[in-house]
Coordinates of C-alpha atoms in Angstrom, one line a residue:
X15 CA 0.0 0.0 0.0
X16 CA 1.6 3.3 -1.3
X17 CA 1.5 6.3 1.2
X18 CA -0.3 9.1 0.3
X19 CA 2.4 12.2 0.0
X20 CA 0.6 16.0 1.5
X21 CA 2.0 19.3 1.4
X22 CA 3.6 18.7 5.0
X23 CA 5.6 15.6 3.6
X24 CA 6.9 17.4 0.8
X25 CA 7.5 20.7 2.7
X26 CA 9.4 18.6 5.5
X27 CA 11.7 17.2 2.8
X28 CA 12.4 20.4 1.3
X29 CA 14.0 21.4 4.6
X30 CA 15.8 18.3 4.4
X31 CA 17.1 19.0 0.8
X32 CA 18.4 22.4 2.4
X33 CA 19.8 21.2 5.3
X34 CA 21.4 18.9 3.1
X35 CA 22.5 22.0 0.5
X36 CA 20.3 20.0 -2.1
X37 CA 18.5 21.8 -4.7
X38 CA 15.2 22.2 -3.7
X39 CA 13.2 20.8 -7.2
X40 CA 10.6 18.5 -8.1
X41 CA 13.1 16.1 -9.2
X42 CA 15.1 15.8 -6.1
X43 CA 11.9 16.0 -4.2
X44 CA 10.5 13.2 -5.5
X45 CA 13.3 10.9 -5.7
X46 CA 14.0 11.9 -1.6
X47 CA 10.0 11.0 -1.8
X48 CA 10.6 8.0 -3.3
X49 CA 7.9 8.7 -5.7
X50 CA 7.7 10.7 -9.0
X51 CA 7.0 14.2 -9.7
X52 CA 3.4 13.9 -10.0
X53 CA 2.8 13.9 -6.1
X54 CA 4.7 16.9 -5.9
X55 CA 2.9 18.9 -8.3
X56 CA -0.1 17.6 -7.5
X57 CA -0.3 19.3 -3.6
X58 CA 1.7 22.3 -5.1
X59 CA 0.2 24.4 -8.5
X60 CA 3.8 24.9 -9.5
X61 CA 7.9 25.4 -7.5
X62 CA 6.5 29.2 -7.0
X63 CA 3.9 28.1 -5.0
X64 CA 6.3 25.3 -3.1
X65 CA 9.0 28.2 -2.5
X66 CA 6.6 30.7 -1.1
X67 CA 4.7 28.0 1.6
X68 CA 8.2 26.3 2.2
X69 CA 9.7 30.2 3.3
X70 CA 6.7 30.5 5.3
X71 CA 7.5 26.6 6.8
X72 CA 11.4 27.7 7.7
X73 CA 9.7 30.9 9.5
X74 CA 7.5 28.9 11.4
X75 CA 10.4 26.6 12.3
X76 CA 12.2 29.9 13.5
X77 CA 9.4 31.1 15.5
X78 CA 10.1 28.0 17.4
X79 CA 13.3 29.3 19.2
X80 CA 12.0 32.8 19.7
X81 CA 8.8 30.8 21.7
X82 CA 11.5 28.7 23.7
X83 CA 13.5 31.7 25.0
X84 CA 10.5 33.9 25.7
X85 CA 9.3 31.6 28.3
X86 CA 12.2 32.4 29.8
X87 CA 12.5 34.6 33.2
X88 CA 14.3 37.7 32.6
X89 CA 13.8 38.0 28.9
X90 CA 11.5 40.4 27.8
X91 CA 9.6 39.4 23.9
X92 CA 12.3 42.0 22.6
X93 CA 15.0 39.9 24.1
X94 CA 13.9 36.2 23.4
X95 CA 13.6 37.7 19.8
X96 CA 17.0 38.5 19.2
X97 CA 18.1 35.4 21.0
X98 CA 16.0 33.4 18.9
X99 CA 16.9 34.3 15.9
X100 CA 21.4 34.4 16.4
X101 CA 20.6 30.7 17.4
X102 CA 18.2 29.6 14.5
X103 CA 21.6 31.1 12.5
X104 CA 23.5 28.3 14.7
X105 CA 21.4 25.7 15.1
X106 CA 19.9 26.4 11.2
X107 CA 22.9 27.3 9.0
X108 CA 21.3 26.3 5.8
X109 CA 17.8 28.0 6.5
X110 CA 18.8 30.8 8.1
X111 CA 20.6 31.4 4.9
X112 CA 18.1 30.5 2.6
X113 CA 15.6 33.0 4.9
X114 CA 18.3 36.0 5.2
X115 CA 21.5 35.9 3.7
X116 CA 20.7 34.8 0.1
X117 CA 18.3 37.3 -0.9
X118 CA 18.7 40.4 -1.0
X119 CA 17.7 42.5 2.7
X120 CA 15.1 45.5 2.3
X121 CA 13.8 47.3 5.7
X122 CA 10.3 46.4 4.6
X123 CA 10.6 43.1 4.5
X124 CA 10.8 43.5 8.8
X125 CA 7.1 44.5 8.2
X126 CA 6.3 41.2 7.1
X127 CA 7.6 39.4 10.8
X128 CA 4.3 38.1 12.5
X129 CA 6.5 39.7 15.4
X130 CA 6.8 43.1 14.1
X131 CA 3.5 44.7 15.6
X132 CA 4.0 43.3 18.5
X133 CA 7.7 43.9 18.8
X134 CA 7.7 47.8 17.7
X135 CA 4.8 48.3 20.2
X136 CA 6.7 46.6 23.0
X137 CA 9.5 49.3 22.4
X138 CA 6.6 52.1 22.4
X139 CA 4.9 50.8 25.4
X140 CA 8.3 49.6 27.9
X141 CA 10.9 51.9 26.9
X142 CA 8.2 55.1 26.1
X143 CA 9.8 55.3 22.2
X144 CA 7.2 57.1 19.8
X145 CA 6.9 54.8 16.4
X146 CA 8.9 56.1 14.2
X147 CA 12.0 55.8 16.9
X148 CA 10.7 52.3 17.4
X149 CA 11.0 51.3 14.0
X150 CA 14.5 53.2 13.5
X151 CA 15.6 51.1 17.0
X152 CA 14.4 47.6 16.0
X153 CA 16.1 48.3 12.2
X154 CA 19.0 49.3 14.1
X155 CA 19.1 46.1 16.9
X156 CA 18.2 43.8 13.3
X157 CA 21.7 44.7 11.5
X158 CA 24.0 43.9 14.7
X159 CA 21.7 40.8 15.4
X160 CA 22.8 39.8 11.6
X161 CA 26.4 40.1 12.3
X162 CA 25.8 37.8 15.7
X163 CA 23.8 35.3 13.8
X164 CA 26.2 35.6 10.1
X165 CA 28.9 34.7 13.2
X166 CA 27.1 32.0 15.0
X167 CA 26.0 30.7 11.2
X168 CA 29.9 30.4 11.0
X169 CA 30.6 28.1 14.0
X170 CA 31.1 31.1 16.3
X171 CA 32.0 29.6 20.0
X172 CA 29.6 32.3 22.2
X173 CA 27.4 30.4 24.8
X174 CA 23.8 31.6 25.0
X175 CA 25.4 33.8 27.7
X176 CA 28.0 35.9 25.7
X177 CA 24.9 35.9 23.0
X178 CA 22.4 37.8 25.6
X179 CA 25.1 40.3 27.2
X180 CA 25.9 41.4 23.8
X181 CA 22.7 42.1 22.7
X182 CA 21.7 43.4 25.9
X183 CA 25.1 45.7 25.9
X184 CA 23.9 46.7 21.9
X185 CA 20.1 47.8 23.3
X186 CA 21.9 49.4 26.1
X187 CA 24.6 51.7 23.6
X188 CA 21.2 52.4 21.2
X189 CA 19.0 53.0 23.9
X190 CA 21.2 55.4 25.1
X191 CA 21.4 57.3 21.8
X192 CA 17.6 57.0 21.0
X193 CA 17.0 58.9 24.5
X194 CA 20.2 61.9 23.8
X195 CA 18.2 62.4 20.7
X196 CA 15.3 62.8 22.0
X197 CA 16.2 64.5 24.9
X198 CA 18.6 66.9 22.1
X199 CA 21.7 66.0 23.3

């Protein structure tokens, strides 16, 4: 009797063809699959469509570690944010770059986190920033968190520790210049 293949099986080995730096295709789908092609196009209208859930897939995958450090004590949704995504770059290497280092980075495309709301109005309601500064800040805190994660993605050697001073010593330095500014100093 011949399992039947859904979209979760073939999105599941999609992330297995990455991890494994595999072309992600019908072809190599299908023979991981151990079927032909016709499964794979028949759950998916065409690779566009594949690519577009399969992103969405990965970023449900790295939602995962932001939810498992912000049950932890201390860290603030802000926090467990950054730390969840430098280690999805360590634990991840081949989907964090397939989510953020092979295609090209545009501000906007921080709009399109199902974090951002609540993450720009965390730094409006906690640390009194208006939205505009907000947005600036979390832009900001994103480009050194992509050095951290570029570095962990690289076999970097910092423990979860060194990870959450420095980012907390990075909010610290920005905080600090968000208030001078709008303090005018």
């Amino acid at each position: 009797m011949r399992k039947t293949i859904d979209k979760q099986d073939v999105l599941d080995c999609a992330v297995e063809l990455i991890r494994a730096e595999t072309e992600v295709s019908a072809r190599n789908l299908a023979k991981r699959l151990g079927c032909s092609t016709q499964p794979v196009y028949s759950v998916f209208r065409n690779m566009a469509e594949l690519e577009r859930e399969l992103d969405a897939h990965i970023g449900n995958l790295h939602r995962r570690y932001i939810a498992e450090y912000s049950g932890k004590s201390g860290y603030t949704l802000y926090k467990a944010y950054g730390m969840g995504f430098v280690k999805f770059a360590k634990a991840e290497k081949q989907l964090f770059r397939r989510l953020y280092i092979d295609r090209p980075f545009h501000k906007s495309d921080l709009e399109q986190d199902p974090y951002y709301v609540e993450v720009i109005g965390s730094l409006q309601s906690i640390y009194g920033m208006d939205k505009a500064s907000a947005v600036s800040f979390h832009l900001d805190m994103t480009i050194y968190s992509y050095g951290l994660a570029a570095m962990q993605s690289a076999d970097s050697d910092m423990s979860d520790d060194e990870i959450s001073e420095r980012l907390t010593a990075q909010f610290r330095a920005l905080y600090r210049v968000y208030i001078r500014d709008r303090n005018g100093g």
